[in-house]
Amino acid sequence: MKTWDEIRTAYQVARLGTVSGAADVLGVHHATVIRHIDALEGQLGVKLFQRHARGYTATEAGTDLLQVAQATDDQFIQLAGRIRGRGASVTGELVVTSIAMLSPLLNPVMIRFQRDHPGLIVRFLTDDRVFRLEYGEAHVAIRAGAAPEGGDNVVQPFVHDRFALYGSKDYLALNGAPESDEDLANHKFVVADGMDSKAPFFRWLFDRVPQASLSFRATDGRVMRDAIQMGAGLGFLSSYEARLLPDLVQVMPPRPEWRAQLWLVTHVDLHRTMKVQSFLAYLKDAAKSWPLE
């Protein structure tokens, strides 16, 4: 069978007993109903209906088809109800994507939100690639940098993240701290792999030091953080994250040009669901007390 449309048409004819009745329910011309019935009977090689002056009566084969179509139609109705129910409740999965460096701030929020909604499954996705909201890969994305563009997304400014330059006590004991911007070229740095990073502090640094100074490069923020702690070089960290690492020393305080804008991104199809709206409200309220500014 090629299409569900033909089966659905036969189901309505069997249920109502007339071509005109099925056409009214389906919102099609009666000729379309007849064409669907003829095509379906041709595909199956049996007669599904007895035609008579009062309308159509299902044959034994037609009755079998009616039972199967009835069950399928009921399942579609139940599925639609479940989907609508999920949209109006905080259940199932909540999928959030962001950079791993934000986990000290985001994890407590998601854990409390999960406790308030028992049975909710939280998935926190971090990766180099951008998860595609239009394909349902995440409900909420928290992204840094310029305002995200493209796709049918709802983009909201969230918070600013302040960054400063840090070094481990071991590194500073061996190399000292930079005394000025000009002195940075005499130090080693832990940076993102690739010169195309959009982070404002990396762009600032890349313009001021030779590539040879960018001696430890990584693709994951956690790796960079660990390398800074272990003395591989100086590196940028969020001020709030550095507070959790007492072995690090701030060698240059936050600057406005290093500040990163964070954005909340949701797809328009899911933006108004109760789950997404509840989490966004919860997240925004929690962010008021974050030590970022």
XYZ file of C-alpha atoms in Angstrom:
293
model
C 0.000 0.000 0.000
C 1.416 3.335 -1.046
C -0.299 5.841 1.215
C -2.089 6.112 4.492
C -4.531 8.499 2.782
C -6.140 5.645 0.842
C -6.551 3.490 3.946
C -7.967 6.426 5.891
C -10.429 7.101 3.077
C -11.581 3.462 3.030
C -11.963 3.557 6.796
C -14.260 6.575 6.633
C -16.328 5.025 3.832
C -16.725 1.803 5.825
C -17.609 3.767 8.972
C -20.130 6.134 7.333
C -21.391 3.963 4.492
C -21.382 6.668 1.816
C -18.869 8.366 -0.435
C -20.361 11.789 0.234
C -20.157 11.313 4.017
C -16.494 10.299 3.824
C -15.748 13.232 1.517
C -17.286 15.677 4.005
C -15.307 14.289 6.948
C -12.040 14.250 5.020
C -12.605 17.609 3.336
C -12.061 16.271 -0.187
C -14.112 15.907 -3.357
C -16.220 12.751 -3.692
C -14.238 11.856 -6.828
C -11.088 11.685 -4.673
C -12.800 9.224 -2.342
C -13.794 6.988 -5.258
C -10.283 7.171 -6.723
C -8.743 6.156 -3.368
C -11.109 3.192 -2.986
C -10.457 1.994 -6.535
C -6.676 2.327 -6.065
C -6.713 0.467 -2.743
C -8.831 -2.366 -4.129
C -6.475 -2.575 -7.091
C -3.447 -2.834 -4.824
C -5.034 -5.517 -2.608
C -6.683 -7.409 -5.460
C -9.998 -7.744 -3.592
C -13.276 -5.892 -3.328
C -13.549 -3.936 -0.116
C -17.109 -2.706 -0.649
C -20.396 -3.740 -2.174
C -21.852 -0.769 -4.066
C -25.596 -0.292 -3.940
C -28.198 2.467 -4.201
C -27.987 3.387 -0.524
C -24.190 3.568 -0.468
C -21.259 1.279 0.287
C -21.263 -1.810 2.506
C -17.984 -3.344 3.582
C -17.194 -6.862 2.401
C -15.444 -9.340 4.693
C -12.105 -7.977 3.489
C -13.390 -4.465 4.014
C -14.406 -5.307 7.576
C -10.897 -6.579 8.283
C -9.487 -3.340 6.910
C -11.931 -1.340 9.049
C -10.684 -3.053 12.213
C -7.025 -2.411 11.377
C -7.690 1.200 10.379
C -9.770 1.767 13.521
C -6.907 0.546 15.729
C -4.401 2.687 13.832
C -6.611 5.751 14.060
C -7.041 5.219 17.804
C -3.267 4.966 18.214
C -2.772 8.245 16.346
C -5.330 9.923 18.614
C -3.589 8.559 21.722
C -0.193 9.662 20.381
C -1.480 13.187 19.736
C -2.850 13.310 23.272
C 0.482 12.217 24.761
C 2.391 14.779 22.705
C 0.021 17.561 23.750
C 0.322 16.399 27.341
C 4.089 16.604 27.242
C 3.865 20.134 25.918
C 1.659 21.113 28.850
C 3.727 19.487 31.605
C 7.275 19.200 32.915
C 7.945 15.540 32.222
C 10.109 13.339 30.023
C 13.525 14.708 29.054
C 14.963 18.202 29.391
C 17.902 18.555 27.007
C 20.222 21.522 27.612
C 23.347 22.239 25.586
C 26.136 24.620 26.514
C 29.897 24.780 26.985
C 31.311 22.521 29.702
C 32.933 25.488 31.465
C 29.470 26.602 32.615
C 28.770 23.365 34.465
C 29.596 24.811 37.946
C 26.768 27.298 37.410
C 24.315 25.230 35.382
C 24.513 21.897 37.193
C 23.127 23.215 40.522
C 20.216 24.852 38.684
C 19.359 21.731 36.709
C 19.649 19.518 39.794
C 17.255 21.732 41.797
C 14.874 21.936 38.845
C 14.906 18.140 38.582
C 14.138 17.796 42.295
C 11.129 20.079 41.846
C 9.896 17.874 38.996
C 10.338 14.218 40.031
C 10.804 11.824 37.134
C 12.306 14.464 34.840
C 15.391 13.247 32.981
C 18.068 15.934 32.501
C 20.567 15.679 29.648
C 23.385 18.235 29.615
C 25.144 18.074 26.245
C 28.569 19.647 25.659
C 30.446 19.323 22.412
C 32.484 21.325 19.919
C 29.670 21.163 17.414
C 26.528 23.290 17.642
C 23.496 21.160 18.434
C 20.645 21.804 15.996
C 17.510 22.898 17.797
C 15.441 22.676 14.611
C 16.097 18.924 14.566
C 15.093 18.493 18.189
C 18.644 17.850 19.444
C 18.067 20.120 22.461
C 15.320 22.100 24.152
C 17.511 24.962 25.389
C 20.932 26.120 24.208
C 23.157 28.527 26.140
C 25.646 29.999 23.698
C 28.449 32.520 23.972
C 29.662 35.206 21.588
C 27.733 37.112 18.966
C 23.949 36.727 18.842
C 23.134 33.393 17.162
C 21.557 33.755 13.742
C 19.718 31.450 11.378
C 16.898 28.995 11.930
C 13.499 29.540 13.486
C 14.941 30.224 16.915
C 14.011 32.531 19.768
C 17.207 34.255 20.937
C 17.345 36.124 24.275
C 20.304 37.905 25.876
C 21.170 36.142 29.112
C 24.168 37.186 31.235
C 27.718 38.435 30.754
C 30.606 36.240 31.794
C 33.740 38.031 33.044
C 37.156 36.594 32.241
C 40.565 37.278 33.767
C 44.092 35.951 33.184
C 45.364 33.338 35.650
C 48.460 31.297 36.352
C 49.336 28.527 38.766
C 51.634 29.174 41.709
C 54.157 26.772 40.204
C 54.172 28.584 36.845
C 54.545 31.979 38.491
C 57.351 30.718 40.721
C 59.307 29.687 37.632
C 58.384 32.490 35.215
C 57.030 35.378 37.230
C 53.895 37.345 36.304
C 53.590 39.651 33.270
C 54.171 43.253 34.249
C 52.348 44.767 31.261
C 50.577 43.880 28.026
C 53.918 44.130 26.234
C 55.407 41.573 28.636
C 52.851 38.924 27.604
C 55.033 37.875 24.643
C 57.575 36.567 27.153
C 55.131 34.017 28.582
C 53.475 30.765 27.560
C 49.713 30.410 27.221
C 47.018 27.749 27.348
C 44.523 28.501 24.574
C 41.838 27.008 22.365
C 43.146 24.978 19.460
C 42.816 26.989 16.250
C 43.228 30.677 15.552
C 39.581 31.074 14.580
C 38.253 31.087 18.148
C 35.441 33.617 18.608
C 36.104 34.118 22.318
C 36.869 37.851 22.784
C 39.754 37.243 25.194
C 41.475 34.819 22.777
C 41.079 37.238 19.871
C 42.608 39.929 22.074
C 45.525 37.666 23.025
C 46.198 36.390 19.495
C 46.737 39.983 18.352
C 49.416 40.591 21.003
C 51.618 37.525 21.295
C 53.517 35.385 18.750
C 52.091 31.967 17.917
C 55.097 30.371 19.599
C 53.747 31.673 22.908
C 50.524 29.696 22.397
C 52.311 26.584 23.525
C 49.469 24.464 24.960
C 46.312 24.162 22.867
C 43.161 22.154 23.493
C 39.590 21.831 22.254
C 37.894 21.348 25.641
C 37.578 24.021 28.301
C 38.116 21.478 31.079
C 41.413 20.423 29.532
C 42.538 24.043 29.319
C 41.553 24.651 32.936
C 43.509 21.590 34.100
C 46.539 22.610 32.046
C 46.539 26.087 33.611
C 46.352 24.506 37.075
C 49.252 22.196 36.257
C 51.544 25.020 35.158
C 51.473 24.627 31.358
C 51.054 28.373 30.962
C 48.883 31.375 31.722
C 45.272 31.188 30.655
C 41.867 32.829 30.715
C 39.164 31.593 33.041
C 35.783 32.865 34.086
C 36.065 34.733 37.370
C 33.438 32.531 39.017
C 35.255 29.352 37.926
C 38.591 30.623 39.221
C 37.050 31.136 42.662
C 36.704 27.361 42.896
C 40.425 26.880 42.180
C 42.419 28.307 45.106
C 45.782 27.261 43.648
C 45.413 29.760 40.812
C 46.545 33.382 40.974
C 44.920 36.195 39.015
C 47.679 37.980 37.097
C 45.439 40.378 35.156
C 41.944 41.390 36.328
C 38.831 41.218 34.123
C 38.562 43.748 31.316
C 35.462 44.872 29.434
C 36.905 43.696 26.123
C 37.291 40.168 27.503
C 33.680 39.902 28.618
C 31.551 37.238 26.886
C 27.826 37.635 26.237
C 25.733 34.526 26.830
C 22.488 33.876 24.963
C 19.470 31.674 25.618
C 18.330 29.977 22.411
C 15.173 27.903 21.936
C 13.356 26.735 18.824
C 10.084 28.513 18.115
C 8.146 25.209 18.066
C 9.149 24.383 21.660
C 9.629 27.838 23.122
C 6.088 28.123 24.527
C 5.851 24.629 26.007
C 5.478 24.466 29.765
C 8.714 22.503 30.178
C 10.849 25.043 28.337
C 9.136 28.085 29.835
C 9.380 26.652 33.357
C 13.080 25.926 32.989
C 13.857 29.323 31.434
C 12.089 31.122 34.275
C 13.914 28.953 36.824
C 17.282 29.562 35.138
C 16.825 33.317 34.832
C 15.866 33.589 38.492
C 18.896 31.546 39.581
C 21.219 33.634 37.397
C 20.377 36.760 39.408
C 22.639 35.469 42.173
C 25.482 34.215 39.982
C 28.826 35.910 40.772
C 29.448 37.146 37.242
C 29.282 40.922 37.335
